[in-house]
Amino acid sequence: MSLSESSMGDHTVFSLSDRFVERLAAHQPMLATQMGVAGHDAAWGKHDPESWQDLKALLREVRSELVCLPPSDRYWERLGRRVLDDYLAVRLEQIERGEPLRDLNNIASPLQAFRETFDLMPRASEADWLAIAKRLESIGQAIDGYTACLTAGRQRGLLAARRQARACLEQCRVHSSDGAFFDTLAQQVLDTGTSSSIQRLVATGVQTARAAYSRLGDYLQRDYLPVCSGKDGVGLERYRFATRSFLLTEIDHHAVYHWGWQEITRLKQQMDTVIHRIEPGESFREIVRLLKTDPRYAVDSPESFLERMSEIQRDALERLNTRVFEVPAQVRTVEVRFAPKGSTLGAYYVQPSEDFSRPGCVWYAKPANVTAFPLYDEVTTAYHEGFPGHHLQIGVQLSLGDQLTRAHRLAIWHDGYGEGWALYAERLMGELGFLDQPEYEFGLL
């Protein structure tokens, strides 16, 4: 119980938030695994159109309870109420607009989340592997429910862009292929010494998972791609809602668009200056080619790359803790790993579990059979995804249990703040002298 809650009994946003997180975890077990809320690792929950109506009813119920809470003059109580109300309002509008019915993209949509959920599940005991086996066994139902959502969206004219759908089709083909991620689970369970019955369950579940992704890929190719729009633009009305949900404020979209082009011009001028420091007289295209292909700017093995990225995290934590940031003890560990084959190329961060038993982790997805790993844009990315970017940001948020509500710490994320901090962290590291080579500064820009 938080200090804010202890003096007000159960009539606080802290109590309401605790109950909401438990109900949300039961409704969305994948989110429960991400948050590290125990008890849901063997389930998927429903993913069909009806499930979104169920979630809408839950959100409305919680919002009604929130409105009925007695007045409070306590700062953290008032903050918790405002944060939760903003979150509920945005989520409700997303559902009412039908956004879950076209939630298909190449980075962060249910298609990726089904696969990535397994990355977050422990594999130390028989019980852990049994949970994995159960999820493998039932993943087809979850993916079929998601397909039903896409079909409902298609029938209403709510579609993802063709380029997004095509990229997702390619991911499905990888996940359903021989030697991809799911096959590695079958091999890993053999190496752990678990019982033969669980090994058989995992082996059978692997085939189920591959078949489910194969069906989803067939659906995208046969039914979805042919009716997708070739335009990436979403239109001003939908863009207005997206910016409001990202920023929780209204903006002058035309003024911001004009400002954006001014920023591009400014950044281009800065890049030209940095290019001259790297290789005078070269063009932008030639500098990018040089930084991607010249061995001077790369490491030569996957092992060397991971060690370099880990070293960057350790060095930043050691040099900045107590000098620039007060880093909670639970946040002083950040893992670095390669994402499985078929993941979206790039880097992404996964938060620690609620109790910090699972550390935060930066995942790197690289093309297959890569032998050289250019570093020019990876150093700044490490600061963005790890420390002092998302890892510090989310880790501190999770550690403030006596000030922030459980929903605020675990479940609420707005991209304007979330990505805004990580982008600021990149520039801050440049100002602090950590981007000490011109190619790293170029990577930032």
CSV table of C-alpha atoms in Angstrom, one decimal:
chain,number,residue,atom,x,y,z
A,1,MET,CA,0.0,0.0,0.0
A,2,SER,CA,1.3,3.4,-0.9
A,3,LEU,CA,1.7,6.3,1.5
A,4,SER,CA,-1.0,8.2,-0.4
A,5,GLU,CA,-3.4,5.3,-0.1
A,6,SER,CA,-2.8,4.4,3.5
A,7,SER,CA,-4.4,7.5,4.9
A,8,MET,CA,-7.5,7.4,2.7
A,9,GLY,CA,-8.5,3.8,2.8
A,10,ASP,CA,-9.8,2.2,-0.4
A,11,HIS,CA,-11.3,5.4,-1.8
A,12,THR,CA,-8.2,6.5,-3.8
A,13,VAL,CA,-7.0,6.3,-7.3
A,14,PHE,CA,-4.3,4.0,-6.0
A,15,SER,CA,-6.8,1.3,-4.9
A,16,LEU,CA,-8.8,1.8,-8.1
A,17,SER,CA,-5.6,1.5,-10.2
A,18,ASP,CA,-4.5,-1.7,-8.4
A,19,ARG,CA,-7.9,-3.3,-9.2
A,20,PHE,CA,-7.8,-2.0,-12.8
A,21,VAL,CA,-4.3,-3.5,-13.4
A,22,GLU,CA,-5.4,-6.9,-12.2
A,23,ARG,CA,-8.6,-6.9,-14.4
A,24,LEU,CA,-6.6,-5.6,-17.4
A,25,ALA,CA,-4.0,-8.3,-16.9
A,26,ALA,CA,-6.8,-11.0,-16.8
A,27,HIS,CA,-8.3,-9.5,-20.0
A,28,GLN,CA,-5.0,-9.1,-21.9
A,29,PRO,CA,-2.6,-11.8,-20.7
A,30,MET,CA,0.0,-10.7,-23.2
A,31,LEU,CA,0.1,-7.3,-21.6
A,32,ALA,CA,0.3,-9.1,-18.2
A,33,THR,CA,3.4,-10.8,-19.3
A,34,GLN,CA,4.9,-7.6,-20.5
A,35,MET,CA,4.1,-5.9,-17.2
A,36,GLY,CA,5.4,-8.8,-15.2
A,37,VAL,CA,2.1,-9.4,-13.5
A,38,ALA,CA,2.1,-13.0,-12.4
A,39,GLY,CA,-0.5,-15.7,-13.1
A,40,HIS,CA,-1.3,-15.2,-16.8
A,41,ASP,CA,1.7,-16.6,-18.6
A,42,ALA,CA,-0.2,-19.7,-20.0
A,43,ALA,CA,-3.0,-17.7,-21.6
A,44,TRP,CA,-3.7,-15.4,-24.5
A,45,GLY,CA,-7.1,-14.0,-23.8
A,46,LYS,CA,-9.5,-13.2,-26.6
A,47,HIS,CA,-8.4,-11.2,-29.6
A,48,ASP,CA,-11.6,-11.1,-31.7
A,49,PRO,CA,-13.8,-8.0,-32.2
A,50,GLU,CA,-16.0,-8.9,-29.3
A,51,SER,CA,-13.0,-8.7,-27.0
A,52,TRP,CA,-12.6,-5.0,-27.8
A,53,GLN,CA,-16.2,-4.4,-26.8
A,54,ASP,CA,-15.5,-6.2,-23.5
A,55,LEU,CA,-12.4,-4.0,-22.9
A,56,LYS,CA,-14.5,-0.9,-23.7
A,57,ALA,CA,-17.0,-1.9,-21.1
A,58,LEU,CA,-14.2,-2.4,-18.5
A,59,LEU,CA,-12.6,1.0,-19.4
A,60,ARG,CA,-16.0,2.7,-19.0
A,61,GLU,CA,-16.6,1.0,-15.7
A,62,VAL,CA,-13.3,2.1,-14.3
A,63,ARG,CA,-13.8,5.7,-15.6
A,64,SER,CA,-17.2,5.8,-13.8
A,65,GLU,CA,-15.5,4.7,-10.6
A,66,LEU,CA,-12.8,7.3,-11.1
A,67,VAL,CA,-15.3,10.1,-11.4
A,68,CYS,CA,-17.0,9.0,-8.2
A,69,LEU,CA,-13.9,9.1,-6.0
A,70,PRO,CA,-14.1,11.7,-3.2
A,71,PRO,CA,-12.2,14.9,-3.7
A,72,SER,CA,-8.5,15.0,-2.6
A,73,ASP,CA,-5.9,17.8,-2.3
A,74,ARG,CA,-3.0,15.4,-2.3
A,75,TYR,CA,-0.6,15.9,-5.2
A,76,TRP,CA,0.1,12.3,-6.1
A,77,GLU,CA,-3.6,11.4,-5.8
A,78,ARG,CA,-4.6,14.2,-8.2
A,79,LEU,CA,-1.8,13.4,-10.6
A,80,GLY,CA,-2.9,9.7,-10.6
A,81,ARG,CA,-6.5,10.6,-11.3
A,82,ARG,CA,-5.5,12.9,-14.2
A,83,VAL,CA,-3.2,10.4,-15.8
A,84,LEU,CA,-5.7,7.5,-15.5
A,85,ASP,CA,-8.5,9.6,-16.9
A,86,ASP,CA,-6.4,10.8,-19.9
A,87,TYR,CA,-5.4,7.2,-20.6
A,88,LEU,CA,-9.0,5.9,-20.3
A,89,ALA,CA,-10.3,8.6,-22.6
A,90,VAL,CA,-7.7,7.9,-25.3
A,91,ARG,CA,-8.2,4.1,-25.2
A,92,LEU,CA,-12.0,4.4,-25.4
A,93,GLU,CA,-11.8,6.7,-28.4
A,94,GLN,CA,-9.4,4.4,-30.1
A,95,ILE,CA,-11.8,1.5,-29.7
A,96,GLU,CA,-14.8,3.6,-30.8
A,97,ARG,CA,-12.9,4.7,-33.9
A,98,GLY,CA,-12.2,1.1,-34.8
A,99,GLU,CA,-8.4,1.4,-34.5
A,100,PRO,CA,-8.0,-2.2,-33.2
A,101,LEU,CA,-9.6,-3.4,-36.4
A,102,ARG,CA,-6.7,-2.1,-38.5
A,103,ASP,CA,-3.9,-2.6,-36.0
A,104,LEU,CA,-1.4,-4.0,-38.5
A,105,ASN,CA,2.1,-2.6,-39.0
A,106,ASN,CA,5.7,-3.8,-39.3
A,107,ILE,CA,6.9,-2.8,-35.8
A,108,ALA,CA,4.3,-2.9,-33.0
A,109,SER,CA,1.0,-4.6,-33.7
A,110,PRO,CA,-0.5,-7.9,-32.4
A,111,LEU,CA,1.3,-9.8,-35.2
A,112,GLN,CA,4.6,-9.0,-33.6
A,113,ALA,CA,3.4,-9.2,-30.0
A,114,PHE,CA,2.2,-12.8,-30.3
A,115,ARG,CA,5.8,-13.9,-31.2
A,116,GLU,CA,7.6,-11.5,-28.9
A,117,THR,CA,5.6,-12.5,-25.9
A,118,PHE,CA,7.7,-15.7,-25.8
A,119,ASP,CA,10.9,-13.6,-25.4
A,120,LEU,CA,9.6,-12.4,-22.0
A,121,MET,CA,8.7,-15.7,-20.6
A,122,PRO,CA,11.1,-17.4,-18.2
A,123,ARG,CA,12.6,-20.8,-19.2
A,124,ALA,CA,14.2,-21.9,-15.9
A,125,SER,CA,11.7,-24.6,-14.7
A,126,GLU,CA,9.3,-27.2,-15.7
A,127,ALA,CA,6.4,-24.9,-14.8
A,128,ASP,CA,7.9,-22.2,-17.1
A,129,TRP,CA,8.1,-24.6,-20.0
A,130,LEU,CA,4.6,-25.8,-19.4
A,131,ALA,CA,3.3,-22.3,-19.6
A,132,ILE,CA,5.2,-21.9,-22.9
A,133,ALA,CA,3.7,-25.2,-24.2
A,134,LYS,CA,0.2,-24.1,-23.3
A,135,ARG,CA,0.7,-20.8,-25.1
A,136,LEU,CA,2.1,-22.6,-28.2
A,137,GLU,CA,-0.9,-24.9,-28.1
A,138,SER,CA,-3.5,-22.1,-28.1
A,139,ILE,CA,-1.7,-19.4,-30.2
A,140,GLY,CA,-3.8,-20.4,-33.2
A,141,GLN,CA,-7.0,-19.3,-31.5
A,142,ALA,CA,-5.4,-16.0,-30.6
A,143,ILE,CA,-4.2,-15.4,-34.1
A,144,ASP,CA,-7.5,-16.4,-35.6
A,145,GLY,CA,-9.3,-13.9,-33.3
A,146,TYR,CA,-6.9,-11.2,-34.5
A,147,THR,CA,-7.6,-12.2,-38.1
A,148,ALA,CA,-11.3,-11.8,-37.4
A,149,CYS,CA,-10.5,-8.2,-36.2
A,150,LEU,CA,-8.8,-7.5,-39.5
A,151,THR,CA,-11.7,-8.9,-41.4
A,152,ALA,CA,-14.2,-6.8,-39.5
A,153,GLY,CA,-12.0,-3.8,-40.3
A,154,ARG,CA,-11.8,-4.7,-43.9
A,155,GLN,CA,-15.6,-4.9,-44.1
A,156,ARG,CA,-15.9,-1.4,-42.6
A,157,GLY,CA,-13.2,0.0,-44.9
A,158,LEU,CA,-10.7,0.3,-42.0
A,159,LEU,CA,-7.4,-1.0,-43.5
A,160,ALA,CA,-3.7,-0.7,-43.0
A,161,ALA,CA,-1.6,0.6,-45.8
A,162,ARG,CA,-0.4,-1.9,-48.4
A,163,ARG,CA,3.2,-1.4,-47.6
A,164,GLN,CA,2.6,-2.3,-43.9
A,165,ALA,CA,0.6,-5.3,-44.8
A,166,ARG,CA,3.3,-6.5,-47.2
A,167,ALA,CA,6.0,-6.2,-44.6
A,168,CYS,CA,3.8,-8.2,-42.1
A,169,LEU,CA,3.2,-10.9,-44.7
A,170,GLU,CA,7.0,-11.3,-45.0
A,171,GLN,CA,7.2,-11.6,-41.2
A,172,CYS,CA,4.5,-14.3,-41.2
A,173,ARG,CA,6.4,-16.3,-43.8
A,174,VAL,CA,9.6,-16.2,-41.7
A,175,HIS,CA,7.8,-17.2,-38.5
A,176,SER,CA,6.2,-20.2,-40.2
A,177,SER,CA,9.4,-21.4,-41.9
A,178,ASP,CA,11.9,-24.1,-40.9
A,179,GLY,CA,14.7,-23.0,-38.6
A,180,ALA,CA,13.0,-19.8,-37.4
A,181,PHE,CA,12.1,-18.8,-33.9
A,182,PHE,CA,9.6,-21.4,-33.0
A,183,ASP,CA,11.9,-24.2,-34.0
A,184,THR,CA,14.5,-22.8,-31.6
A,185,LEU,CA,12.0,-23.4,-28.8
A,186,ALA,CA,11.8,-27.0,-29.6
A,187,GLN,CA,15.6,-27.3,-29.4
A,188,GLN,CA,15.9,-25.3,-26.3
A,189,VAL,CA,13.5,-27.4,-24.3
A,190,LEU,CA,15.5,-30.5,-25.2
A,191,ASP,CA,18.6,-28.9,-23.8
A,192,THR,CA,17.0,-28.0,-20.5
A,193,GLY,CA,16.4,-31.5,-19.2
A,194,THR,CA,12.7,-31.0,-18.7
A,195,SER,CA,10.3,-34.0,-18.7
A,196,SER,CA,9.7,-35.8,-22.0
A,197,SER,CA,6.0,-35.0,-21.7
A,198,ILE,CA,6.6,-31.3,-21.7
A,199,GLN,CA,9.2,-31.7,-24.5
A,200,ARG,CA,6.5,-33.4,-26.6
A,201,LEU,CA,4.0,-30.6,-25.8
A,202,VAL,CA,6.4,-28.0,-26.9
A,203,ALA,CA,7.3,-29.8,-30.1
A,204,THR,CA,3.6,-30.2,-31.0
A,205,GLY,CA,3.0,-26.6,-30.0
A,206,VAL,CA,5.8,-25.3,-32.3
A,207,GLN,CA,4.0,-26.9,-35.3
A,208,THR,CA,0.7,-25.3,-34.2
A,209,ALA,CA,2.4,-21.9,-33.9
A,210,ARG,CA,4.0,-22.2,-37.3
A,211,ALA,CA,0.7,-23.2,-38.9
A,212,ALA,CA,-1.1,-20.3,-37.3
A,213,TYR,CA,1.4,-17.8,-38.7
A,214,SER,CA,1.2,-19.5,-42.1
A,215,ARG,CA,-2.6,-19.1,-42.0
A,216,LEU,CA,-2.3,-15.5,-41.1
A,217,GLY,CA,0.2,-15.0,-44.0
A,218,ASP,CA,-2.2,-16.7,-46.4
A,219,TYR,CA,-5.0,-14.4,-45.2
A,220,LEU,CA,-2.9,-11.3,-45.7
A,221,GLN,CA,-1.9,-12.4,-49.2
A,222,ARG,CA,-5.2,-13.7,-50.4
A,223,ASP,CA,-7.8,-11.4,-48.7
A,224,TYR,CA,-6.2,-8.3,-47.2
A,225,LEU,CA,-3.4,-7.1,-49.5
A,226,PRO,CA,-5.6,-6.9,-52.6
A,227,VAL,CA,-7.9,-4.3,-51.0
A,228,CYS,CA,-5.3,-2.2,-49.1
A,229,SER,CA,-4.6,1.3,-50.2
A,230,GLY,CA,-1.3,2.1,-51.8
A,231,LYS,CA,-1.2,5.4,-50.0
A,232,ASP,CA,0.6,5.7,-46.6
A,233,GLY,CA,-1.2,8.9,-45.7
A,234,VAL,CA,-4.0,8.6,-43.2
A,235,GLY,CA,-5.8,11.9,-43.7
A,236,LEU,CA,-6.0,15.0,-41.4
A,237,GLU,CA,-8.9,13.8,-39.3
A,238,ARG,CA,-7.2,10.6,-38.2
A,239,TYR,CA,-3.9,12.4,-37.9
A,240,ARG,CA,-5.4,14.9,-35.5
A,241,PHE,CA,-6.6,12.1,-33.2
A,242,ALA,CA,-3.2,10.3,-33.4
A,243,THR,CA,-1.3,13.5,-32.4
A,244,ARG,CA,-3.8,14.1,-29.5
A,245,SER,CA,-3.3,10.5,-28.3
A,246,PHE,CA,0.5,10.8,-28.6
A,247,LEU,CA,0.7,14.3,-26.9
A,248,LEU,CA,-2.5,14.6,-24.9
A,249,THR,CA,-2.9,18.1,-26.2
A,250,GLU,CA,-4.1,19.9,-29.3
A,251,ILE,CA,-1.6,21.3,-31.7
A,252,ASP,CA,-1.7,23.5,-34.8
A,253,HIS,CA,-1.0,20.8,-37.4
A,254,HIS,CA,-0.2,23.2,-40.2
A,255,ALA,CA,2.2,25.2,-38.1
A,256,VAL,CA,3.9,22.0,-36.8
A,257,TYR,CA,4.1,20.7,-40.4
A,258,HIS,CA,5.8,23.9,-41.5
A,259,TRP,CA,8.1,23.8,-38.4
A,260,GLY,CA,9.0,20.2,-39.3
A,261,TRP,CA,10.3,21.2,-42.7
A,262,GLN,CA,12.4,23.9,-41.1
A,263,GLU,CA,13.9,21.3,-38.8
A,264,ILE,CA,14.8,19.1,-41.7
A,265,THR,CA,16.6,22.0,-43.3
A,266,ARG,CA,18.5,22.7,-40.1
A,267,LEU,CA,19.4,19.1,-39.6
A,268,LYS,CA,20.6,18.8,-43.2
A,269,GLN,CA,22.9,21.8,-42.6
A,270,GLN,CA,24.3,20.2,-39.4
A,271,MET,CA,24.8,16.9,-41.3
A,272,ASP,CA,26.8,18.7,-44.0
A,273,THR,CA,29.1,20.1,-41.4
A,274,VAL,CA,29.6,16.7,-39.8
A,275,ILE,CA,30.2,15.1,-43.2
A,276,HIS,CA,33.0,17.5,-43.8
A,277,ARG,CA,34.7,16.3,-40.6
A,278,ILE,CA,34.4,12.7,-41.6
A,279,GLU,CA,35.4,12.9,-45.2
A,280,PRO,CA,35.6,16.3,-46.8
A,281,GLY,CA,33.9,16.7,-50.1
A,282,GLU,CA,31.8,13.6,-50.0
A,283,SER,CA,28.1,13.6,-50.5
A,284,PHE,CA,25.5,12.4,-48.1
A,285,ARG,CA,24.9,9.2,-50.0
A,286,GLU,CA,28.6,8.4,-50.2
A,287,ILE,CA,29.1,9.0,-46.5
A,288,VAL,CA,26.3,6.6,-45.6
A,289,ARG,CA,27.9,4.0,-47.9
A,290,LEU,CA,31.3,4.6,-46.3
A,291,LEU,CA,30.0,4.2,-42.8
A,292,LYS,CA,28.1,1.1,-43.7
A,293,THR,CA,30.9,-0.7,-45.5
A,294,ASP,CA,34.2,0.5,-44.3
A,295,PRO,CA,35.7,-1.9,-41.6
A,296,ARG,CA,37.0,1.1,-39.7
A,297,TYR,CA,33.5,2.0,-38.6
A,298,ALA,CA,32.3,-1.5,-37.7
A,299,VAL,CA,32.8,-4.6,-35.5
A,300,ASP,CA,33.3,-7.9,-37.3
A,301,SER,CA,31.1,-10.4,-35.4
A,302,PRO,CA,27.8,-10.8,-33.6
A,303,GLU,CA,29.6,-11.4,-30.3
A,304,SER,CA,31.7,-8.3,-30.7
A,305,PHE,CA,28.6,-6.3,-31.4
A,306,LEU,CA,26.7,-7.4,-28.4
A,307,GLU,CA,29.7,-6.9,-26.2
A,308,ARG,CA,30.2,-3.4,-27.5
A,309,MET,CA,26.5,-2.5,-26.9
A,310,SER,CA,26.7,-4.0,-23.4
A,311,GLU,CA,29.9,-2.0,-22.7
A,312,ILE,CA,28.1,1.2,-23.8
A,313,GLN,CA,25.4,0.6,-21.3
A,314,ARG,CA,27.8,-0.2,-18.5
A,315,ASP,CA,30.0,2.8,-19.2
A,316,ALA,CA,27.1,5.2,-19.3
A,317,LEU,CA,25.6,3.9,-16.1
A,318,GLU,CA,29.0,4.0,-14.3
A,319,ARG,CA,29.8,7.5,-15.4
A,320,LEU,CA,26.4,9.2,-15.0
A,321,ASN,CA,25.0,7.5,-11.9
A,322,THR,CA,25.1,10.0,-9.0
A,323,ARG,CA,26.8,12.6,-11.2
A,324,VAL,CA,23.9,13.4,-13.6
A,325,PHE,CA,21.2,11.0,-12.5
A,326,GLU,CA,20.2,9.2,-9.3
A,327,VAL,CA,19.6,5.7,-10.6
A,328,PRO,CA,17.6,3.4,-8.5
A,329,ALA,CA,19.4,0.2,-7.6
A,330,GLN,CA,16.9,-2.0,-9.4
A,331,VAL,CA,17.6,-0.1,-12.7
A,332,ARG,CA,21.4,-0.5,-12.7
A,333,THR,CA,21.2,-3.7,-14.9
A,334,VAL,CA,20.2,-3.6,-18.5
A,335,GLU,CA,20.5,-6.6,-20.8
A,336,VAL,CA,21.4,-6.6,-24.5
A,337,ARG,CA,20.3,-9.4,-26.8
A,338,PHE,CA,19.7,-10.3,-30.4
A,339,ALA,CA,16.1,-10.6,-31.4
A,340,PRO,CA,15.0,-13.8,-33.1
A,341,LYS,CA,15.0,-14.2,-36.9
A,342,GLY,CA,12.0,-12.6,-38.5
A,343,SER,CA,11.8,-9.7,-36.0
A,344,THR,CA,11.4,-6.1,-37.3
A,345,LEU,CA,14.9,-4.9,-38.2
A,346,GLY,CA,16.2,-2.3,-35.7
A,347,ALA,CA,16.3,-2.1,-32.0
A,348,TYR,CA,13.6,-2.0,-29.3
A,349,TYR,CA,13.4,-2.0,-25.5
A,350,VAL,CA,11.3,-4.2,-23.3
A,351,GLN,CA,10.6,-3.0,-19.8
A,352,PRO,CA,11.5,-4.8,-16.5
A,353,SER,CA,8.8,-6.9,-14.8
A,354,GLU,CA,6.9,-5.3,-12.0
A,355,ASP,CA,9.1,-6.8,-9.3
A,356,PHE,CA,12.3,-6.3,-11.4
A,357,SER,CA,13.1,-10.0,-11.4
A,358,ARG,CA,13.2,-9.7,-15.2
A,359,PRO,CA,15.6,-6.8,-16.1
A,360,GLY,CA,15.0,-4.3,-18.8
A,361,CYS,CA,16.5,-5.4,-22.1
A,362,VAL,CA,17.5,-3.9,-25.4
A,363,TRP,CA,16.8,-6.2,-28.3
A,364,TYR,CA,18.6,-5.9,-31.7
A,365,ALA,CA,17.1,-7.4,-34.8
A,366,LYS,CA,19.7,-7.8,-37.6
A,367,PRO,CA,19.5,-9.3,-41.1
A,368,ALA,CA,20.5,-13.0,-41.4
A,369,ASN,CA,24.0,-13.9,-42.2
A,370,VAL,CA,25.5,-10.4,-41.4
A,371,THR,CA,29.2,-10.5,-40.7
A,372,ALA,CA,29.9,-6.8,-40.2
A,373,PHE,CA,28.0,-4.5,-37.8
A,374,PRO,CA,28.4,-0.8,-38.5
A,375,LEU,CA,28.4,1.4,-35.4
A,376,TYR,CA,27.8,4.9,-36.7
A,377,ASP,CA,24.1,4.9,-35.8
A,378,GLU,CA,24.2,2.2,-33.1
A,379,VAL,CA,25.9,4.2,-30.4
A,380,THR,CA,23.2,6.9,-30.2
A,381,THR,CA,20.5,4.1,-30.6
A,382,ALA,CA,22.0,2.4,-27.5
A,383,TYR,CA,21.5,5.5,-25.5
A,384,HIS,CA,17.9,5.9,-26.9
A,385,GLU,CA,16.7,2.4,-26.1
A,386,GLY,CA,18.9,1.7,-23.0
A,387,PHE,CA,20.4,4.1,-20.6
A,388,PRO,CA,19.7,7.0,-20.2
A,389,GLY,CA,16.8,6.6,-22.6
A,390,HIS,CA,13.9,4.2,-22.2
A,391,HIS,CA,15.6,2.0,-19.6
A,392,LEU,CA,16.1,4.9,-17.2
A,393,GLN,CA,12.8,6.5,-18.0
A,394,ILE,CA,10.7,3.3,-17.5
A,395,GLY,CA,12.9,2.0,-14.7
A,396,VAL,CA,12.5,5.1,-12.6
A,397,GLN,CA,8.7,5.1,-13.3
A,398,LEU,CA,8.4,1.5,-12.1
A,399,SER,CA,10.4,2.3,-9.0
A,400,LEU,CA,8.1,5.0,-7.8
A,401,GLY,CA,5.6,2.8,-6.1
A,402,ASP,CA,4.9,5.2,-3.3
A,403,GLN,CA,4.1,8.1,-5.6
A,404,LEU,CA,2.7,6.8,-8.9
A,405,THR,CA,-0.3,4.5,-9.3
A,406,ARG,CA,0.2,0.9,-10.5
A,407,ALA,CA,-1.5,1.7,-13.8
A,408,HIS,CA,0.8,4.7,-14.3
A,409,ARG,CA,3.9,2.7,-13.5
A,410,LEU,CA,3.0,-0.4,-15.6
A,411,ALA,CA,0.4,0.2,-18.2
A,412,ILE,CA,0.2,3.8,-19.3
A,413,TRP,CA,2.4,5.0,-22.2
A,414,HIS,CA,2.1,8.0,-24.4
A,415,ASP,CA,4.5,8.2,-27.3
A,416,GLY,CA,5.0,12.0,-27.2
A,417,TYR,CA,6.5,11.7,-23.7
A,418,GLY,CA,7.9,8.2,-24.1
A,419,GLU,CA,9.8,8.7,-27.4
A,420,GLY,CA,10.3,12.3,-26.6
A,421,TRP,CA,12.5,11.5,-23.6
A,422,ALA,CA,14.5,8.9,-25.5
A,423,LEU,CA,15.2,11.3,-28.3
A,424,TYR,CA,16.2,14.0,-25.7
A,425,ALA,CA,18.5,11.4,-24.0
A,426,GLU,CA,20.3,10.9,-27.3
A,427,ARG,CA,21.0,14.7,-27.7
A,428,LEU,CA,21.9,14.9,-24.0
A,429,MET,CA,24.6,12.2,-24.4
A,430,GLY,CA,26.0,14.3,-27.3
A,431,GLU,CA,26.1,17.3,-25.1
A,432,LEU,CA,27.8,15.3,-22.3
A,433,GLY,CA,30.6,14.2,-24.8
A,434,PHE,CA,29.6,10.6,-25.2
A,435,LEU,CA,29.2,10.9,-29.0
A,436,ASP,CA,32.9,11.6,-29.3
A,437,GLN,CA,33.4,10.6,-32.9
A,438,PRO,CA,31.9,12.5,-35.9
A,439,GLU,CA,30.4,9.4,-37.3
A,440,TYR,CA,28.4,8.9,-34.0
A,441,GLU,CA,27.2,12.5,-34.2
A,442,PHE,CA,26.2,11.8,-37.8
A,443,GLY,CA,24.2,8.8,-36.5
A,444,LEU,CA,22.4,11.0,-34.1
A,445,LEU,CA,21.4,13.5,-36.8
